[in-house]
Short mmCIF file of C-alpha atoms in Angstrom, two decimals:
data_model
loop_
_atom_site.label_atom_id
_atom_site.label_comp_id
_atom_site.label_asym_id
_atom_site.label_seq_id
_atom_site.Cartn_x
_atom_site.Cartn_y
_atom_site.Cartn_z
CA MET A 1285 0.22 0.09 0.05
CA LEU A 1286 2.39 2.62 0.90
CA GLU A 1287 5.28 1.55 -1.56
CA GLN A 1288 1.79 2.31 -4.37
CA VAL A 1289 1.22 5.26 -3.08
CA ALA A 1290 5.39 6.26 -2.52
CA GLY A 1291 5.25 5.22 -6.50
CA THR A 1292 2.09 7.10 -7.92
CA ALA A 1293 3.69 10.46 -6.01
CA SER A 1294 6.83 9.60 -7.93
CA SER A 1295 5.74 9.68 -11.04
CA ALA A 1296 3.92 12.52 -10.06
CA VAL A 1297 7.16 13.99 -8.18
CA VAL A 1298 8.62 13.42 -11.60
CA GLY A 1299 5.61 15.30 -14.19
CA ALA A 1300 6.52 17.51 -11.48
CA ALA A 1301 10.02 18.45 -11.75
CA LEU A 1302 9.84 18.56 -15.82
CA VAL A 1303 7.23 20.81 -15.71
CA ALA A 1304 8.72 23.20 -13.03
CA ALA A 1305 12.08 23.13 -15.47
CA LEU A 1306 10.00 24.07 -18.41
CA VAL A 1307 9.31 27.52 -16.56
CA ALA A 1308 13.09 28.37 -15.09
CA LEU A 1309 13.37 28.04 -18.33
CA ALA A 1310 11.27 29.65 -20.02
CA THR A 1311 11.23 33.42 -17.50
CA THR A 1312 14.80 33.09 -16.06
CA ARG A 1313 16.61 31.43 -19.76
CA HIS A 1314 19.53 30.28 -17.63
CA PRO A 1315 19.48 26.59 -18.64
CA PRO A 1316 21.85 26.20 -15.62
CA LEU A 1317 19.13 26.97 -13.17
CA ALA A 1318 16.58 24.65 -15.60
CA ILE A 1319 18.83 21.53 -14.67
CA GLY A 1320 19.22 22.20 -11.48
CA VAL A 1321 15.68 22.53 -10.37
CA LEU A 1322 15.25 19.12 -12.54
CA LEU A 1323 17.83 17.31 -11.52
CA ASP A 1324 16.51 18.60 -7.32
CA LEU A 1325 13.17 17.53 -8.09
CA LEU A 1326 14.29 14.11 -10.13
CA VAL A 1327 16.68 13.43 -6.36
CA ALA A 1328 13.29 13.74 -4.94
CA ALA A 1329 11.36 11.07 -7.10
CA GLY A 1330 14.23 8.94 -6.68
CA LEU A 1331 14.34 8.68 -2.49
CA LEU A 1332 10.14 8.30 -3.01
CA ARG A 1333 10.98 5.29 -4.99
CA LEU A 1334 13.20 3.97 -1.65
CA VAL A 1335 10.69 3.61 0.14
CA GLY A 1336 9.81 0.15 1.48
CA ASN A 1337 11.92 -2.48 -0.17
CA PRO A 1338 13.43 -1.40 -2.94
CA SER A 1339 14.91 -3.12 -5.59
CA TRP A 1340 18.28 -2.43 -6.77
CA GLN A 1341 17.68 -0.86 -9.29
CA ALA A 1342 15.74 2.05 -8.09
CA VAL A 1343 18.15 2.70 -5.24
CA VAL A 1344 21.10 2.36 -8.12
CA THR A 1345 18.70 5.05 -9.87
CA ALA A 1346 18.50 7.62 -6.87
CA GLY A 1347 22.31 7.56 -6.14
CA VAL A 1348 23.43 8.08 -10.46
CA ILE A 1349 21.00 11.11 -10.78
CA LEU A 1350 22.72 12.55 -7.10
CA VAL A 1351 25.83 11.56 -8.64
CA LEU A 1352 25.06 13.63 -11.79
CA ARG A 1353 23.43 15.96 -9.43
CA ARG A 1354 25.97 16.74 -8.49
CA LEU A 1355 28.89 16.64 -12.40
CA VAL A 1356 26.63 18.66 -13.57
CA GLY A 1357 26.60 21.52 -10.86
CA ALA A 1358 30.96 20.77 -10.88
CA GLY A 1359 30.31 21.34 -14.43
CA PHE A 1360 28.15 24.88 -14.74
CA ARG A 1361 30.30 26.51 -12.31
CA ALA A 1362 33.78 25.12 -13.57
CA ALA A 1363 31.91 26.79 -16.85
CA ARG A 1364 30.69 30.20 -14.44
CA ARG A 1365 34.75 30.62 -13.98
CA SER A 1366 35.91 30.12 -17.05
CA TRP A 1367 34.22 31.95 -18.73
CA SER A 1368 34.18 35.28 -16.00
CA GLY A 1369 37.36 35.93 -16.09
CA GLY A 1370 38.10 33.20 -12.47
CA GLY A 1371 40.38 36.65 -10.55
CA GLU A 1372 42.91 36.08 -13.30
CA GLY A 1373 42.03 39.93 -15.34
CA PRO A 1374 41.50 40.69 -18.65
CA GLY A 1375 43.89 37.98 -20.12
CA ARG A 1376 42.16 35.39 -19.71
CA ARG A 1377 39.79 34.71 -23.04
CA PRO A 1378 42.65 35.41 -25.01
CA ALA A 1379 45.20 32.49 -23.57
CA ALA A 1380 42.20 30.17 -23.58
CA ARG A 1381 42.22 30.71 -27.37
CA ARG A 1382 45.29 30.12 -27.26
CA ARG A 1383 45.17 26.77 -25.58
CA LEU A 1384 42.67 25.79 -28.46
CA GLU A 1385 44.88 26.76 -31.15
CA LEU A 1386 47.19 24.61 -29.73
CA LEU A 1387 45.13 21.93 -29.66
CA ASP A 1388 43.48 22.63 -32.87
CA ARG A 1389 47.01 22.53 -33.90
CA LEU A 1390 48.60 19.20 -31.97
CA VAL A 1391 44.86 16.95 -32.84
CA ARG A 1392 45.30 18.30 -36.88
CA PRO A 1393 47.00 15.56 -39.21
CA ALA A 1394 49.85 15.67 -40.70
CA TRP A 1395 48.51 15.57 -44.11
CA ARG A 1396 45.94 18.97 -43.56
CA LEU A 1397 47.79 22.15 -44.12
CA MET B 922 7.48 -12.84 22.67
CA GLU B 923 9.30 -13.20 19.11
CA GLU B 924 6.25 -12.97 16.93
CA LEU B 925 5.21 -9.97 18.91
CA LEU B 926 8.55 -8.09 18.36
CA ALA B 927 8.35 -8.62 14.91
CA GLU B 928 5.27 -6.89 14.75
CA VAL B 929 5.46 -3.97 16.67
CA VAL B 930 8.84 -3.26 14.13
CA SER B 931 7.09 -3.89 11.35
CA VAL B 932 4.48 -1.82 12.32
CA LEU B 933 7.29 1.00 13.43
CA VAL B 934 8.79 0.67 10.11
CA THR B 935 5.72 1.05 7.94
CA VAL B 936 4.89 4.35 9.92
CA VAL B 937 8.59 5.87 9.98
CA GLU B 938 9.17 4.96 6.26
CA ALA B 939 4.99 6.54 5.90
CA CYS B 940 6.56 9.95 7.98
CA GLY B 941 9.93 9.71 5.77
CA ALA B 942 7.36 9.60 2.02
CA ALA B 943 5.02 12.68 3.71
CA VAL B 944 8.19 14.98 4.03
CA ILE B 945 10.03 14.18 0.81
CA ILE B 946 6.28 14.87 -1.05
CA ILE B 947 5.17 17.59 1.25
CA GLY B 948 8.71 18.95 0.41
CA ALA B 949 8.22 18.04 -2.68
CA VAL B 950 4.77 19.75 -3.82
CA TRP B 951 6.56 23.26 -1.17
CA ALA B 952 8.46 23.01 -3.69
CA PHE B 953 6.84 23.29 -7.15
CA VAL B 954 4.22 25.25 -6.04
CA ARG B 955 7.27 27.92 -5.14
CA PHE B 956 9.19 27.14 -8.24
CA VAL B 957 6.23 27.64 -10.70
CA TYR B 958 5.38 31.18 -7.74
CA ALA B 959 9.04 32.15 -9.06
CA GLY B 960 9.62 31.77 -12.24
CA LEU B 961 6.44 33.31 -13.03
CA ARG B 962 6.14 35.92 -10.49
CA GLU B 963 9.96 36.90 -9.98
CA ARG B 964 10.95 35.58 -12.61
CA SER B 965 14.87 35.80 -10.86
CA THR B 966 17.89 32.95 -11.12
CA SER B 967 17.96 33.81 -7.12
CA ALA B 968 14.67 33.75 -6.36
CA PHE B 969 15.58 29.89 -7.32
CA VAL B 970 18.12 29.18 -4.94
CA PRO B 971 16.29 29.60 -1.47
CA VAL B 972 13.80 27.11 -2.82
CA ARG B 973 16.06 25.27 -3.68
CA LEU B 974 18.42 24.77 -0.82
CA THR B 975 14.90 24.57 1.41
CA LEU B 976 14.46 20.79 -1.26
CA GLY B 977 17.34 20.18 0.01
CA ARG B 978 16.68 20.14 3.38
CA PHE B 979 13.12 18.78 2.74
CA LEU B 980 14.91 15.36 1.35
CA ALA B 981 17.63 15.59 4.07
CA LEU B 982 15.18 15.19 6.38
CA GLY B 983 13.26 12.69 4.06
CA LEU B 984 16.37 10.40 4.14
CA GLU B 985 16.40 10.02 8.22
CA PHE B 986 13.80 8.86 8.31
CA GLN B 987 13.87 6.75 5.86
CA LEU B 988 17.43 5.76 7.38
CA ALA B 989 15.31 5.82 11.18
CA SER B 990 13.24 2.91 9.41
CA ASP B 991 16.41 0.81 8.30
CA VAL B 992 17.80 0.76 11.35
CA LEU B 993 14.39 -0.76 12.92
CA ARG B 994 14.77 -3.09 9.87
CA THR B 995 17.47 -4.78 11.02
CA ALA B 996 16.42 -5.52 15.24
CA VAL B 997 14.17 -8.17 13.20
CA ALA B 998 16.31 -9.10 10.32
CA PRO B 999 16.12 -13.21 10.43
CA SER B 1000 18.84 -14.32 7.95
CA PHE B 1001 22.83 -13.40 7.17
CA ARG B 1002 21.61 -12.27 3.93
CA GLU B 1003 18.80 -10.26 4.15
CA LEU B 1004 20.77 -8.20 6.78
CA GLY B 1005 23.77 -8.04 4.20
CA GLN B 1006 21.43 -6.74 1.92
CA LEU B 1007 19.99 -3.89 4.50
CA ALA B 1008 23.49 -2.86 5.29
CA ALA B 1009 24.29 -2.89 1.35
CA VAL B 1010 20.67 -0.43 1.19
CA ALA B 1011 21.06 1.14 4.05
CA ALA B 1012 24.93 2.38 3.07
CA ILE B 1013 23.83 4.07 0.26
CA ARG B 1014 20.66 5.78 1.90
CA THR B 1015 23.58 7.60 4.45
CA ALA B 1016 26.37 7.96 1.05
CA LEU B 1017 23.19 9.86 -0.29
CA ASN B 1018 21.90 11.83 2.60
CA TYR B 1019 26.15 12.90 3.08
CA PHE B 1020 26.36 14.39 -0.39
CA LEU B 1021 22.53 16.40 -0.14
CA GLY B 1022 24.39 17.81 3.03
CA LYS B 1023 27.79 18.50 1.29
CA GLU B 1024 25.47 20.22 -1.32
CA ILE B 1025 23.72 22.32 1.03
CA ALA B 1026 26.00 23.14 2.39
CA GLU B 1027 28.27 24.51 -0.50
CA GLU B 1028 24.88 26.19 -2.10
CA ARG B 1029 24.74 28.04 1.32
CA ARG B 1030 28.24 29.17 0.97
CA GLN B 1031 27.80 30.38 -2.56
CA VAL B 1032 24.38 31.70 -1.54
CA ALA B 1033 26.42 34.17 0.66
CA GLU B 1034 29.36 34.55 -1.67
CA GLU B 1035 27.07 36.13 -3.98
CA HIS B 1036 25.40 38.11 -1.37
CA GLU B 1037 28.37 39.35 -0.36
CA ARG B 1038 29.67 40.31 -3.83
CA GLY B 1039 26.12 41.75 -4.19
CA ARG B 1040 26.44 43.77 -1.47
CA ALA B 1041 30.08 45.02 -2.69
CA VAL B 1042 29.96 46.31 -6.25
CA PRO B 1043 27.81 49.34 -6.42
CA ASP B 1044 24.62 49.86 -7.46
CA PRO B 1045 24.55 51.30 -11.63
CA THR B 1046 20.87 53.30 -10.63
CA ASP B 1047 23.40 54.75 -7.59
CA LEU B 1048 26.04 55.59 -9.75
CA ALA B 1049 24.04 57.77 -12.24
CA ARG B 1050 22.46 58.97 -9.40
CA GLY B 1051 26.19 60.76 -8.61
CA ARG B 1052 26.06 58.73 -5.08
CA THR B 1053 28.63 56.21 -3.89
CA VAL B 1054 27.94 53.49 -1.45
#
């Protein structure tokens, strides 16, 4: 009984996560925030699936969502730091461009000019 | 006597799990309403952060209840195999709770940093009027 209620609530929370993420994306035009909102509510849905005697799949899914949330958060933070200069002054973007050019030269096949 | 204990523990496990589920459901519904409200009314990214922090607290509390039910279950686990399964599930839930707590602390730190930065940067409307902070 409790597991059925939790399962139904979990599905409803997944739907709510999609709606909330779409609202966040449409109103703020800020994808990292929308993904954060989506993953927050998906964690709630995953935890609801852990009620009762959860299957290994449910436990692993909840863990994967949490890991994904951390990875996405860390990725967006790193991206924001690199684009905002990260406190290194205005020379940061040209240095990044130089690094990209060097990488491009290194991976370009020798027969291509 | 042992059967009575098993029955009592079973009822307690159900009650504690129901409490945990209720906390998570209430948190999710509250957060959904607040997310939609923040999106439609305030339309700024900073309005979403406090809602996310509070939702994280709700989830951590719900997980605590789930862990409590796991601990109760170990009181009547009859075989080593079931005990091992319970231990694995409890370990994963503990890890989830730990990471959730770390995330809440990290987001709270970011909010404090942004708040400090916002205080340090003068308001452009004040600058336009020739005032200094």
